[in-house]
Coordinates of C-alpha atoms in Angstrom, one line a residue:
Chain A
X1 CA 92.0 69.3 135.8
X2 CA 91.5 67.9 132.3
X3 CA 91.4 70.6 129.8
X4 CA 90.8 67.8 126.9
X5 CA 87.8 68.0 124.5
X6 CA 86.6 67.1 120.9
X7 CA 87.4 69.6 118.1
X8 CA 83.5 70.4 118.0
X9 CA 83.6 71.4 121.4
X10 CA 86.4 72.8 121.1
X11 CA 85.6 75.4 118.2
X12 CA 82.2 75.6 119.2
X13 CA 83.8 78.0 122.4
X14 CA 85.0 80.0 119.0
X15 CA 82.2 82.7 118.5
X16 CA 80.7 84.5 115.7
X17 CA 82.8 87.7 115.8
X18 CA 85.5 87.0 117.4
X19 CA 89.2 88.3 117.1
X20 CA 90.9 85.0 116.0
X21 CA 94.8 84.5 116.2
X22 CA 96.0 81.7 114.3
X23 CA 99.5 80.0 115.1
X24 CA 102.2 79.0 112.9
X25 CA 103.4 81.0 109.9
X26 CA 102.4 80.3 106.4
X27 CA 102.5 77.0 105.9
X28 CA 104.1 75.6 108.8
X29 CA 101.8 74.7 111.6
X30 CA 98.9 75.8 110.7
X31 CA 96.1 75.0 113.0
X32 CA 94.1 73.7 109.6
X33 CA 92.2 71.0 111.7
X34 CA 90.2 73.8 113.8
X35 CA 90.3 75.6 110.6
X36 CA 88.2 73.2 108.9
X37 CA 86.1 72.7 111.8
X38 CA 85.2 76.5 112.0
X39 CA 84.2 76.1 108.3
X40 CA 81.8 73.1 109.0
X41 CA 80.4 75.0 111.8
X42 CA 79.9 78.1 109.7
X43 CA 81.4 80.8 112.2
X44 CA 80.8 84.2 110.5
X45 CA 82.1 87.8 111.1
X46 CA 86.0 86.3 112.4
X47 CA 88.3 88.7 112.6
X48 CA 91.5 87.2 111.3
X49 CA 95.0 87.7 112.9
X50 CA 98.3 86.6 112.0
X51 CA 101.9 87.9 110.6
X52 CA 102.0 85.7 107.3
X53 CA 99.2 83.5 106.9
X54 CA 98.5 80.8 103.7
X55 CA 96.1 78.1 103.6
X56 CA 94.0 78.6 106.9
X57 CA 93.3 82.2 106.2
X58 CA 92.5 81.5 102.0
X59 CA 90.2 78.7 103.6
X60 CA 88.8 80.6 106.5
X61 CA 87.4 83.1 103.7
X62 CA 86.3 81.0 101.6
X63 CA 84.4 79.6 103.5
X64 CA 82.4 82.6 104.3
X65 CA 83.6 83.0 107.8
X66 CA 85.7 86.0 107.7
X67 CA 85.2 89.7 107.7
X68 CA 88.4 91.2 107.8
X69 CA 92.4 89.8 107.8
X70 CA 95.0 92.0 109.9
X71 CA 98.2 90.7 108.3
X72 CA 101.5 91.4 107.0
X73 CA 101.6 88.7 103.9
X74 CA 99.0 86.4 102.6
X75 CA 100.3 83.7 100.0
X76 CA 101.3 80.5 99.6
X77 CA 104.7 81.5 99.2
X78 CA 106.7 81.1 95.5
X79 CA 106.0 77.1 94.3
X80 CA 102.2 77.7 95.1
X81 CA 101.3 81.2 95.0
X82 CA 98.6 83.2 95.5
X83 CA 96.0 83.3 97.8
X84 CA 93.1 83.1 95.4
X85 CA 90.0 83.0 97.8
X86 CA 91.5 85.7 99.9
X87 CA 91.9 87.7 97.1
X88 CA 88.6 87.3 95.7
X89 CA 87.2 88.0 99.3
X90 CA 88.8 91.0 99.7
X91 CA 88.4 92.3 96.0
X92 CA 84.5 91.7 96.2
X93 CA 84.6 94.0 99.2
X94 CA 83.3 90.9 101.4
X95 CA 86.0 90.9 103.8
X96 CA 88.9 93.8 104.5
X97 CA 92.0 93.4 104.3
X98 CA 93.8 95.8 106.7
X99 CA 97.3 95.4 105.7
X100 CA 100.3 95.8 108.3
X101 CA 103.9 95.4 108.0
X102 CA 104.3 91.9 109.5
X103 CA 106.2 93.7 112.6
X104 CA 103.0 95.8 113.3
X105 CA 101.2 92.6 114.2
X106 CA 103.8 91.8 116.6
X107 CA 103.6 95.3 118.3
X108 CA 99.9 95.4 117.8
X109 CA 100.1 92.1 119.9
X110 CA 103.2 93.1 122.4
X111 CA 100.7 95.9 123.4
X112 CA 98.2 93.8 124.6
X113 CA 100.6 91.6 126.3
X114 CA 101.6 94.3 128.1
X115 CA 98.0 95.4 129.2
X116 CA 98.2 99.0 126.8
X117 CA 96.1 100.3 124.0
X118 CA 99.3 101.1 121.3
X119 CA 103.0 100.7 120.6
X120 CA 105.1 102.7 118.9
X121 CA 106.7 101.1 115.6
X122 CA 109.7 103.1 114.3
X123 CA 110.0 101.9 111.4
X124 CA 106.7 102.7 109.7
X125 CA 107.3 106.4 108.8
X126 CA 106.8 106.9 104.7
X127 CA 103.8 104.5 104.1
X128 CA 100.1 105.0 101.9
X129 CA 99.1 102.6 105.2
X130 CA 99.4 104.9 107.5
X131 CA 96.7 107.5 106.5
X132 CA 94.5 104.6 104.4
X133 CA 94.0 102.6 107.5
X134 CA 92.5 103.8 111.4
X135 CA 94.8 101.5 113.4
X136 CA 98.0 103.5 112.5
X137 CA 98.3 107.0 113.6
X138 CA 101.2 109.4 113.6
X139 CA 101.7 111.2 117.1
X140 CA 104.1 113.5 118.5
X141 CA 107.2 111.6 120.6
X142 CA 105.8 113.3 124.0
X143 CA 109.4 113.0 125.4
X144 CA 111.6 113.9 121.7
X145 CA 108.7 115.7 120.3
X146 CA 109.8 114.1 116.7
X147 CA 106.9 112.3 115.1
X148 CA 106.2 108.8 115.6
X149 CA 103.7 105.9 114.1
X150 CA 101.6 103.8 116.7
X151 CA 99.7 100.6 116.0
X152 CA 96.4 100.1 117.8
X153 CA 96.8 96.9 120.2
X154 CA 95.4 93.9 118.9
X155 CA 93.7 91.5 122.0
X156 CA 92.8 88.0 120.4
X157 CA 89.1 87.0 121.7
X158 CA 90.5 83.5 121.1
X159 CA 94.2 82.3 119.9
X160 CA 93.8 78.7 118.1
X161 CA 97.8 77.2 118.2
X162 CA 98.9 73.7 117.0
X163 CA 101.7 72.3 118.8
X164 CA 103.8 68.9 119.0
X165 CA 103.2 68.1 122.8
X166 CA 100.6 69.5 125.0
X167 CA 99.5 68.0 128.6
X168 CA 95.4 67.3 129.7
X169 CA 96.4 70.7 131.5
X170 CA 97.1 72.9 128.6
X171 CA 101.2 72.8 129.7
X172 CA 102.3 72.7 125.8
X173 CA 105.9 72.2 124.0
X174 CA 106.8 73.7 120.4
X175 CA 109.0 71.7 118.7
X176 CA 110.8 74.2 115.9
X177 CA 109.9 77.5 115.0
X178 CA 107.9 79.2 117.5
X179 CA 106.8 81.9 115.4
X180 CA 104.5 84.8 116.6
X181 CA 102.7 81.1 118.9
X182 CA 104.1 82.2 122.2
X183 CA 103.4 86.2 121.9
X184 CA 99.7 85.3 120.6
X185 CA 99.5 82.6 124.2
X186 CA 100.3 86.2 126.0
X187 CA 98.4 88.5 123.9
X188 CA 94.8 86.3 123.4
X189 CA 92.2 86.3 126.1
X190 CA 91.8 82.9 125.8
X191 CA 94.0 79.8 123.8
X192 CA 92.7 76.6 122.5
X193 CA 95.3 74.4 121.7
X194 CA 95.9 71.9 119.7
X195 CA 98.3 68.8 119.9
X196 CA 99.5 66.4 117.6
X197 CA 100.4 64.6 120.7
X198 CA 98.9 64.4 124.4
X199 CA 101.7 63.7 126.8
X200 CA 102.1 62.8 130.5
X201 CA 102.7 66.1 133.0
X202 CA 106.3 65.2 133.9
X203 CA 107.3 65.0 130.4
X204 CA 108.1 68.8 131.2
X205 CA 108.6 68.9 135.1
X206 CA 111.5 66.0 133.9
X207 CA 112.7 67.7 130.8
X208 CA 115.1 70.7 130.5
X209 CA 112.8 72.2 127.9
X210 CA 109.8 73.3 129.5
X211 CA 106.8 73.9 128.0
X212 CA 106.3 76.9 125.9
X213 CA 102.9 77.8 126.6
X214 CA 101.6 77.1 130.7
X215 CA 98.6 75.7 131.5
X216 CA 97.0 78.5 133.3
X217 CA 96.8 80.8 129.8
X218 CA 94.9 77.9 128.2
X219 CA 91.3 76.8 128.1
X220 CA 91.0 74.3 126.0
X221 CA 93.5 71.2 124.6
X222 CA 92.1 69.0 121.5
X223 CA 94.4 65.4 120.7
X224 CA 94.8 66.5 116.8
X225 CA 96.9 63.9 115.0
X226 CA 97.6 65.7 111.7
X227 CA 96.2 68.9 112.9
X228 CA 98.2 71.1 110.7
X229 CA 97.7 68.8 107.4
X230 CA 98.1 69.4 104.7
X231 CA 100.2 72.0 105.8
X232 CA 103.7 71.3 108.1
X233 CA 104.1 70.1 111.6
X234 CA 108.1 70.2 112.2
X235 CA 109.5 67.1 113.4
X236 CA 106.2 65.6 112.2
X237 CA 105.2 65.7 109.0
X238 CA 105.6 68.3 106.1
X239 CA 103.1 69.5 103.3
X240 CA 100.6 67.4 101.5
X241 CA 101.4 69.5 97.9
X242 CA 98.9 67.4 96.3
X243 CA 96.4 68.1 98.6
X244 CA 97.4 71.7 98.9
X245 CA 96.6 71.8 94.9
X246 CA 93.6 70.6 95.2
X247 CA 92.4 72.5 97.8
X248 CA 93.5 76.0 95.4
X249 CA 91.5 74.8 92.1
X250 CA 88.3 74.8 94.2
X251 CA 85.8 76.8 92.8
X252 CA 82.6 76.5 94.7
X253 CA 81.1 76.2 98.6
X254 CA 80.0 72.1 96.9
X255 CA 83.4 71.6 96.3
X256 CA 84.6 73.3 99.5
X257 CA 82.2 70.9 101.6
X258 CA 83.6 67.5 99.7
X259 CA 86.8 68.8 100.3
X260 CA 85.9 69.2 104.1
X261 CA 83.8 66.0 104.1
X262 CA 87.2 63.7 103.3
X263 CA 89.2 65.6 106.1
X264 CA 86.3 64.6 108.4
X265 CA 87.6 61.0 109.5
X266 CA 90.8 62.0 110.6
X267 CA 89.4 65.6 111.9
X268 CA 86.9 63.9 114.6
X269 CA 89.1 61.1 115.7
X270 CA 91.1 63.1 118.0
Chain B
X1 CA 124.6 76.1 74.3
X2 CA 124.8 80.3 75.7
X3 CA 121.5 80.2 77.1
X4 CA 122.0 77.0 78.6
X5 CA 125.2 78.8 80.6
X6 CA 124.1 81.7 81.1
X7 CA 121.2 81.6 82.8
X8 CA 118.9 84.8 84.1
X9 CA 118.0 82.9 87.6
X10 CA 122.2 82.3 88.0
X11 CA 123.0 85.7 87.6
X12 CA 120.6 87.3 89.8
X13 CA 121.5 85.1 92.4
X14 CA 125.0 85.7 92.6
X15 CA 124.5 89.3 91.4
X16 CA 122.8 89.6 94.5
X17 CA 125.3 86.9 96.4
X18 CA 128.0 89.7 95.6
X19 CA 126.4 92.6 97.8
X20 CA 126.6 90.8 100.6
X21 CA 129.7 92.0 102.6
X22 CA 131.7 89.4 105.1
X23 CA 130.8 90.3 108.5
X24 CA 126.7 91.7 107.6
X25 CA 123.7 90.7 109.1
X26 CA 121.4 89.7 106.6
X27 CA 117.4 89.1 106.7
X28 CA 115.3 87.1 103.9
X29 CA 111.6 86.9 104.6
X30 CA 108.9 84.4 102.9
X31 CA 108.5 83.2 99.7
X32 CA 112.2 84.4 99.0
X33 CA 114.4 81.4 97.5
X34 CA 116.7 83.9 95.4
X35 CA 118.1 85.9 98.8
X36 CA 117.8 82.2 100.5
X37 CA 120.1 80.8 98.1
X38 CA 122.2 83.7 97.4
X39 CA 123.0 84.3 101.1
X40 CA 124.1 80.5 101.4
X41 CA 126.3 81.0 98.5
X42 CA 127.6 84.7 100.0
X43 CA 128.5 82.6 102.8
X44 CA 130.3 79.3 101.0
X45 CA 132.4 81.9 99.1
X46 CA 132.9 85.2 100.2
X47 CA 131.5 85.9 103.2
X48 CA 131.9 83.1 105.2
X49 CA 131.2 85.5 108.5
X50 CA 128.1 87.0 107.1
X51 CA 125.6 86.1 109.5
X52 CA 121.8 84.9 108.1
X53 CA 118.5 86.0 109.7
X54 CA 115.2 84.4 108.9
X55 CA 111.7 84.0 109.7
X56 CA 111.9 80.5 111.3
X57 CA 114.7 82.3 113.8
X58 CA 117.5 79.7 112.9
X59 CA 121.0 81.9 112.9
X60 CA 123.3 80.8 110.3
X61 CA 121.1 77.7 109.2
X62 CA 123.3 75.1 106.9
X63 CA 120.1 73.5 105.8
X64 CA 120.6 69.6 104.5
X65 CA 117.9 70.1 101.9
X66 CA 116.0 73.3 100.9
X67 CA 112.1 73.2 100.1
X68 CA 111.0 73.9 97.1
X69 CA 107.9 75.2 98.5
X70 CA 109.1 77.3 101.3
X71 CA 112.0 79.8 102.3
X72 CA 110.5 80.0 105.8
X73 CA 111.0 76.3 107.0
X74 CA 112.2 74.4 109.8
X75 CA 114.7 73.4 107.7
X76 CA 116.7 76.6 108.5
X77 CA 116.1 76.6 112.1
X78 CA 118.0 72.9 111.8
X79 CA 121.5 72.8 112.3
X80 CA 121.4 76.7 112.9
X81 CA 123.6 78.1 116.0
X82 CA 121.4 79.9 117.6
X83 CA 117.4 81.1 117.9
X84 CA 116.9 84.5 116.6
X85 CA 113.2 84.8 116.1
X86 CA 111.4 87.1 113.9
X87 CA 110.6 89.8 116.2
X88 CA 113.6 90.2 117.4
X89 CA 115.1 90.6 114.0
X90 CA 112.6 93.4 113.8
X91 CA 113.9 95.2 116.9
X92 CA 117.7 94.4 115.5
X93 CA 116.6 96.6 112.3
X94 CA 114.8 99.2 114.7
X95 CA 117.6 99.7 116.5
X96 CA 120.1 100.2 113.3
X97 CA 121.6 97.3 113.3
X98 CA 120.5 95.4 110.6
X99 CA 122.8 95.7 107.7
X100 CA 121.0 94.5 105.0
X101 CA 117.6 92.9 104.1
X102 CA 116.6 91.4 101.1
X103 CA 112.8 92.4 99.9
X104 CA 110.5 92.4 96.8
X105 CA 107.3 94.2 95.8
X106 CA 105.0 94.1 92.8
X107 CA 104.9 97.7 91.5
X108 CA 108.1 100.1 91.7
X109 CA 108.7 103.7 90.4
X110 CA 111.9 105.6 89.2
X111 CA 111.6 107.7 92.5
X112 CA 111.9 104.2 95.0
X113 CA 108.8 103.4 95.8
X114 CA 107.2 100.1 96.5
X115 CA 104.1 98.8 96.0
X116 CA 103.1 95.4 97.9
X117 CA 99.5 96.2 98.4
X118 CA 97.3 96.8 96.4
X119 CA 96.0 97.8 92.5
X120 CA 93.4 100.3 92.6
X121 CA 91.1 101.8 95.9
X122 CA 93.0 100.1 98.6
X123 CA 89.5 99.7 100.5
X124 CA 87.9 97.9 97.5
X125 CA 90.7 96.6 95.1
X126 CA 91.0 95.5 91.8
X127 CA 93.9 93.5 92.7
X128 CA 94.6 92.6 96.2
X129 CA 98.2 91.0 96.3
X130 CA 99.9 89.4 99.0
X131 CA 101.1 92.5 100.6
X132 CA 104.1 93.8 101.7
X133 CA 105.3 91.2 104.9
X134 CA 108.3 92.9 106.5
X135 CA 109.0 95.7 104.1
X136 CA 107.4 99.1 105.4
X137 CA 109.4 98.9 108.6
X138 CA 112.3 97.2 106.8
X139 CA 112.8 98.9 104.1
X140 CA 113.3 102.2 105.8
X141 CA 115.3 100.9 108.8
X142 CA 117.2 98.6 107.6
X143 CA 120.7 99.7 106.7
X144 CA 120.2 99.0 102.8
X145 CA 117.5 97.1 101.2
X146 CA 118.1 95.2 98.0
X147 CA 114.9 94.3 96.4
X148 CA 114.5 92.1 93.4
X149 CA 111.9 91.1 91.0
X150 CA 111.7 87.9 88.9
X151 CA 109.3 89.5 86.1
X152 CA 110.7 93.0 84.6
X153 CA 107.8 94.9 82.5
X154 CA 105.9 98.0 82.1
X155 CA 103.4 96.8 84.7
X156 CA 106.0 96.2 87.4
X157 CA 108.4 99.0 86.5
X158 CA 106.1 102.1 85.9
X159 CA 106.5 105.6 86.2
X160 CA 103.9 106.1 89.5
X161 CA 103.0 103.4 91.8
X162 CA 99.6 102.7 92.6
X163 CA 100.2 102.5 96.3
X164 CA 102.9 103.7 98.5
X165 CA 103.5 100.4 100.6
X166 CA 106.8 101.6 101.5
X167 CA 110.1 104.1 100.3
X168 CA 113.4 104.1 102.3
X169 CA 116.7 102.7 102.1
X170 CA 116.3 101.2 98.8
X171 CA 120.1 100.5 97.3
X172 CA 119.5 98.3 94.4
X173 CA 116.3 96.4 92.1
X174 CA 117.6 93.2 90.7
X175 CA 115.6 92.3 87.7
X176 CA 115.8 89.2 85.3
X177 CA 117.1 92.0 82.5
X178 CA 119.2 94.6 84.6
X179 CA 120.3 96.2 87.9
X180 CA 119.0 99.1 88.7
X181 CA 120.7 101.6 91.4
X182 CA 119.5 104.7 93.1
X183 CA 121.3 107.7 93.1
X184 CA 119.9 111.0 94.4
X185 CA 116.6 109.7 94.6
X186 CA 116.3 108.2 91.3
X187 CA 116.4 104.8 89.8
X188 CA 119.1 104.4 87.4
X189 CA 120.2 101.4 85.5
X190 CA 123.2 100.4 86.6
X191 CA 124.2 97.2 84.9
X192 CA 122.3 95.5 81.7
X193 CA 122.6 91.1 82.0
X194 CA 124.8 90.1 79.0
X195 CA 121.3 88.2 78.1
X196 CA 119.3 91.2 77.7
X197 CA 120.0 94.4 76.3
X198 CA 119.6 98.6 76.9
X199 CA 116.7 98.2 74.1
X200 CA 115.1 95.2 75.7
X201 CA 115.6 97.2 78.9
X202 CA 113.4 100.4 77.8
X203 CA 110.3 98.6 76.1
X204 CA 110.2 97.1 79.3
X205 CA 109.9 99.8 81.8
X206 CA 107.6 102.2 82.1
X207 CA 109.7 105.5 83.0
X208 CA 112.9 106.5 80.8
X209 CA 116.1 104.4 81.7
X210 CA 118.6 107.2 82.8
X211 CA 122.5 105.9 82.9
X212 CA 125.8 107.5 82.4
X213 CA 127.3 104.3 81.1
X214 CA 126.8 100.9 80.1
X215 CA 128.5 98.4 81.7
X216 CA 127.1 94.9 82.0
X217 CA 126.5 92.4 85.1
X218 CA 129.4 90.2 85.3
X219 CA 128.2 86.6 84.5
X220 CA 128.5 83.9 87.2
X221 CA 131.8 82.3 87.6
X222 CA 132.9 78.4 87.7
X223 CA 133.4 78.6 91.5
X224 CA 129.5 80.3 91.8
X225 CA 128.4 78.1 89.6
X226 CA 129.6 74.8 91.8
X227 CA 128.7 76.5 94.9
X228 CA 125.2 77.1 93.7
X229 CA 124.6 73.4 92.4
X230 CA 125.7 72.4 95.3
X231 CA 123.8 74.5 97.9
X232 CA 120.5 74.4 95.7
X233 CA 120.9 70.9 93.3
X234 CA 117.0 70.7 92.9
X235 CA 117.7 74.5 91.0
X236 CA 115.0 76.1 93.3
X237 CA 116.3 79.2 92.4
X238 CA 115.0 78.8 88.6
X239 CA 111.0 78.1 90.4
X240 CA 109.9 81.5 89.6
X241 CA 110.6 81.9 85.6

């Protein structure tokens, strides 16, 4: 069964509150075309997920749509720096920024992979983020009795992943870095992919490398040529830094909604 | 002609080069071209079997061409020997066996702590900054944590930080003036770059510089200083100054 839609249709399944992962790591494979679309559709109240997020999450915010980010490291890493919107979002008090070690996410998510409300994380034991936040407590080892640190699961409403290859099915290939993208398939109660590429079904029942993500976990496949631009695609494409500059001297929601208005030809022609 | 030698960015990066051991795992995180490129050139001189862990997973990585823009590329999952993902470099540290990972903040105090977070009420912030990434679960498991800094000043070195991101195994803060070292729970300088000075080294930090000798950071040598143009020729190591 076909799986393939339009990016509207595709974000329109994305819902005002909702827990949102978002694939890729900083600026490598970001899923910027849904991104953009959640903008134009002005989604409010999103929860943001991710380990180290750049662009999509600074864009997300600005854009209005956010009210908190659970990450480990929001930047554009050294050449283009900080995260301005984010930072002005969270500094305003408009959206709260729940800090975790970027391994927190990852247990936060491995607990809800494996169907249970915490995890233990050893190696947060001397931090001001255990006692500023509610997601991390410190409980007693029931077995050692020494003091531990658990992180509150974190189950994804909806993960949003950009990959290489996917099939009409949702059967989907990563070609590079897999990140935190497979974890956040397990973790999510529902994935919405999208695919720089739509490819036949026996491209992975005649390959060696299956695919990375099976068709049952997803819901929904979008063909997204340059759905992570300006940010990376391995094997694809890399940064638009032009762009990417651009997009950070921004100062208002007019020049947010030209910005999104140029990206609009190549967003809807999936 | 001196400064044109001697520059800060080339002796932080093989200061830090230098305290990688032959044999060590190693973790670099995001937005961290100094350990990037200081690993590589660990590994081209001295510690050929050190073995480099990243974000993008690639084990060992001999990159064709570094980003400028990015230490967390697929360029170092390329040509790399094996797929080591990020979690599981996690559970390497959680489990001991990480030797050494390389990590930075914004704030840091004489007694080893690290703030990544935030400046001011950490619900309502007057600065929110990018945050800490890896560091409150590496920093104390990991088997030494080097951090560095590319700006030294009262504002980064002070005498309490605003936010306790993390405290731990810190070993050593490499700074574009000095090294710093703790012993006993204290920060304490333990060598001064032959391009700065113990004076220049006070008026820039904010708690008093304790040391029970001056010695200096040995500059970079010829053989580092090939290595290094030819491991990072578009000099993204100099990107942050």
């Amino acid at each position: 069964m076909s799986k393939i839609m339009t990016l509207q249709e595709a974000a329109a399944r994305i819902h005002d509150g909702d827990i949102l992962g978002l694939g890729g790591n900083v600026l490598h494979r970001a899923p910027m075309a849904m991104v953009r679309e959640l903008v134009r559709q002005k989604k409010r109240d999103l929860k943001l997920v991710k380990t180290a997020g750049a662009m999509d999450v600074d864009m997300l915010c600005f854009g209005g749509c956010v009210s908190s980010v659970d990450a480990g490291f929001i930047s554009y890493e050294s050449e283009y720096s900080l995260a301005g919107h984010y930072r002005r979002a969270v500094e305003s008090g408009t959206v709260k920024g729940n800090e975790h070690a970027c391994y927190t996410v990852i247990s936060a998510l491995r607990a809800a992979s494996y169907g249970v409300g915490f995890m233990p994380v050893k190696g947060l034991v001397i931090s001001d983020l255990i006692d500023a936040n509610d997601y991390f407590i410190r409980v007693e080892d029931p077995f050692t009795k020494e003091p531990v640190t658990v992180v509150k699961a974190i189950r994804p409403d909806v993960a949003v992943i950009h990959v290489q290859e996917a099939d009409e099915e949702g059967n989907a290939r990563i070609t590079g870095p897999l990140f935190e993208d497979v974890l956040f398939s397990r973790a999510a109660k529902r994935v919405i992919l999208t695919a720089e590429n739509i490819v036949h079904g026996s491209a992975f029942t005649g390959s060696s490398k299956k695919a990375d993500i099976p068709h049952f976990l997803v819901e929904a496949v979008v063909k997204m040529p340059k759905g992570a631009a300006p940010c990376s695609c391995p094997g694809s494409y890399d940064i638009d830094g032009k762009n990417l500059k651009g997009f950070k001297k921004l100062k208002d929601l007019d020049g947010l909604n030209a910005y999104l208005k140029a990206f609009e030809k190549s967003d809807y022609k999936g | 002609m001196m400064e044109e030698k001697n520059r800060v960015c080339d002796i932080m990066v093989c200061a830090m080069a230098r305290l990688i051991p032959d044999g060590s795992k190693v973790f670099h995180g995001v937005s961290s071209h100094m350990p990037m490129i200081a690993l590589l050139l660990a590994k081209a001189l001295h510690a050929p079997g050190a073995v480099h862990l990243n974000i993008p997973g690639g084990t060992d990585p001999d990159p064709v061409r570094l980003k400028k823009y990015t230490s967390a590329g697929p360029e170092l999952l390329e040509r790399a020997t094996a797929y080591f993902p990020l979690m599981e470099v996690f559970d390497l540290a959680m489990r001991g066996e990480l030797d050494l990972a390389f990590l930075s903040g914004i704030q840091f105090d004489f007694r080893g702590n690290v703030n990544a977070s935030v400046i001011g009420d950490y619900k309502k912030p007057k600065v929110r900054m990018p945050g800490g990434a890896g560091s409150a679960v590496l920093i104390p498991t990991a088997k030494r944590a080097i951090l560095w800094r590319t700006k030294h000043d009262k504002r980064t070195f002070v005498n309490q930080v605003d936010f306790v991101t993390t405290r731990g195994n810190v070993e050593r803060i490499i700074t574009p003036l000095c090294v710093f070292k703790m012993e006993n729970g204290e920060m304490v300088l333990e060598t001064i770059h032959p391009t700065s000075s113990l004076e220049e080294v006070q008026e820039n930090t904010g708690f008093p510089i304790k040391y029970s000798h001056i010695a200096y950071t040995p500059l970079p040598t010829k053989e580092e200083l090939s290595a290094l143009k030819r491991i990072d020729p578009g000099d993204f190591r100099n990107i942050e100054f």
